[in-house]
């Protein structure tokens, strides 16, 4: 059952890159309306997670091939003359800069790419020393230098709408800095520690009581609290223990609850377990976003597991029924819902749960990486 699903997931991802003649280019979706036939730095980095994970588990050459294409393509992209340098959010599918109007820079991109390159370095460093030393490390250094120079400057959020300071962007930048900091043998020349500490203290500005401020504008005014980006942030740092030790993971529940309440109201369904990006989103009617819903399932599973560990360690306090069992049930319901939406697993960006209509981009590549991660959490 699971391996059959994994095959389907991987095939949907492969189709969104194999159909493009330029190796390594991954389109965000094959849709023309909206036009998603571009290579986003963010989407493609996130899509590499299942590919890298499958490679590490199976060592199959097909996964190796996609990793090599990713490295080759991103290396060339890093060398392009774009309007915002490495912060450029998307690239044309013939690998030329996209110079139209857009929300740029988006400084989560180079951090996410850096996180993926580090994962690849960890897998390659013994058997592929030349690729590691001559290609991967110089690429990581480019992203690292960019992040060190730009983390203290405003950028557009991952939804490409607001210029300012964002919890999501800062979390992935922090994770990337931390991953570099830990690999002293390669990156000890760069003054990461002081910047890491500074970014950590900036991140604390986003914690307000038991909630998370997702964005401040350029002048430091609060733009938004509840945003699925807060949930995605924890997923995309792999729940890094060193980071989670210093912030309150439970604050994510404020976002989860706020979004569930809003979307239950919107669709007049108090059992709905699906969410969109944020309240009153106007993009294609601000419907349910599958990738946001799947990230909700992922953090619920993470919280469920963590609560269980704590409970089991202290038998005196072991509850008969763990209150977070509900998280487990909801995560399973989300998985079941997504897997049964379409027989061929053609998953759209947005969905209207009342009419069951698929809305906006079709077969969104990023969806499949969140689905893969959710499946891992549940198996
Ligand atoms: C395209 C962006 O990708 C999307 O996130 C945004 O909502 C619309 N432009 C409108 O700004
Ligand atoms: C719009 C989303 O807001 C953005 O996060 C994404 O990168 C692009 N679509 C491409 O999928």
PDB file of N, CA and C and ligand atoms in Angstrom, residues 36 40 102 158-161 277-278 281 283 289, ligand 1:
ATOM      1  N   UNK A  36       2.400  28.496 -14.094  1.00  0.00           N
ATOM      2  CA  UNK A  36       3.356  27.960 -13.109  1.00  0.00           C
ATOM      3  C   UNK A  36       4.504  27.228 -13.785  1.00  0.00           C
ATOM      4  N   UNK A  40      10.896  27.461  -9.605  1.00  0.00           N
ATOM      5  CA  UNK A  40      11.042  28.242  -8.374  1.00  0.00           C
ATOM      6  C   UNK A  40      12.152  27.623  -7.532  1.00  0.00           C
ATOM      7  N   UNK A 102       7.880  41.015 -10.247  1.00  0.00           N
ATOM      8  CA  UNK A 102       7.658  39.915  -9.295  1.00  0.00           C
ATOM      9  C   UNK A 102       8.062  40.377  -7.900  1.00  0.00           C
ATOM     10  N   UNK A 158       7.186  33.739   1.564  1.00  0.00           N
ATOM     11  CA  UNK A 158       7.101  32.580   0.667  1.00  0.00           C
ATOM     12  C   UNK A 158       5.864  32.617  -0.216  1.00  0.00           C
ATOM     13  N   UNK A 159       4.839  33.383   0.170  1.00  0.00           N
ATOM     14  CA  UNK A 159       3.662  33.517  -0.711  1.00  0.00           C
ATOM     15  C   UNK A 159       3.875  34.634  -1.738  1.00  0.00           C
ATOM     16  N   UNK A 160       4.980  35.258  -1.717  1.00  0.00           N
ATOM     17  CA  UNK A 160       5.387  36.254  -2.725  1.00  0.00           C
ATOM     18  C   UNK A 160       4.531  37.511  -2.696  1.00  0.00           C
ATOM     19  N   UNK A 161       4.035  37.850  -1.505  1.00  0.00           N
ATOM     20  CA  UNK A 161       3.088  38.966  -1.416  1.00  0.00           C
ATOM     21  C   UNK A 161       3.551  40.129  -0.559  1.00  0.00           C
ATOM     22  N   UNK A 277      -3.946  29.129   3.157  1.00  0.00           N
ATOM     23  CA  UNK A 277      -2.713  29.812   3.546  1.00  0.00           C
ATOM     24  C   UNK A 277      -2.899  30.683   4.782  1.00  0.00           C
ATOM     25  N   UNK A 278      -3.950  31.532   4.734  1.00  0.00           N
ATOM     26  CA  UNK A 278      -4.204  32.441   5.862  1.00  0.00           C
ATOM     27  C   UNK A 278      -5.623  32.978   5.711  1.00  0.00           C
ATOM     28  N   UNK A 281      -7.464  35.292   2.456  1.00  0.00           N
ATOM     29  CA  UNK A 281      -6.582  35.228   1.275  1.00  0.00           C
ATOM     30  C   UNK A 281      -7.459  35.465   0.042  1.00  0.00           C
ATOM     31  N   UNK A 283      -6.252  35.138  -3.259  1.00  0.00           N
ATOM     32  CA  UNK A 283      -5.715  34.442  -4.442  1.00  0.00           C
ATOM     33  C   UNK A 283      -6.579  33.228  -4.774  1.00  0.00           C
ATOM     34  N   UNK A 289      -5.676  24.916   0.773  1.00  0.00           N
ATOM     35  CA  UNK A 289      -4.410  24.588   0.101  1.00  0.00           C
ATOM     36  C   UNK A 289      -3.975  23.213   0.586  1.00  0.00           C
TER      37      UNK A 289
HETATM   38  C1  LIG B   1       1.470  34.991  -7.453  1.00  0.00           C
HETATM   39  C2  LIG B   1       1.949  34.425  -6.160  1.00  0.00           C
HETATM   40  O1  LIG B   1       2.637  33.261  -6.381  1.00  0.00           O
HETATM   41  C3  LIG B   1       0.810  34.198  -5.215  1.00  0.00           C
HETATM   42  O2  LIG B   1       1.265  33.673  -4.015  1.00  0.00           O
HETATM   43  C4  LIG B   1       0.140  35.513  -4.974  1.00  0.00           C
HETATM   44  O3  LIG B   1      -0.950  35.356  -4.117  1.00  0.00           O
HETATM   45  C5  LIG B   1      -0.293  36.131  -6.296  1.00  0.00           C
HETATM   46  N1  LIG B   1       0.821  36.219  -7.213  1.00  0.00           N
HETATM   47  C6  LIG B   1      -0.904  37.484  -6.064  1.00  0.00           C
HETATM   48  O4  LIG B   1       0.074  38.369  -5.583  1.00  0.00           O
END
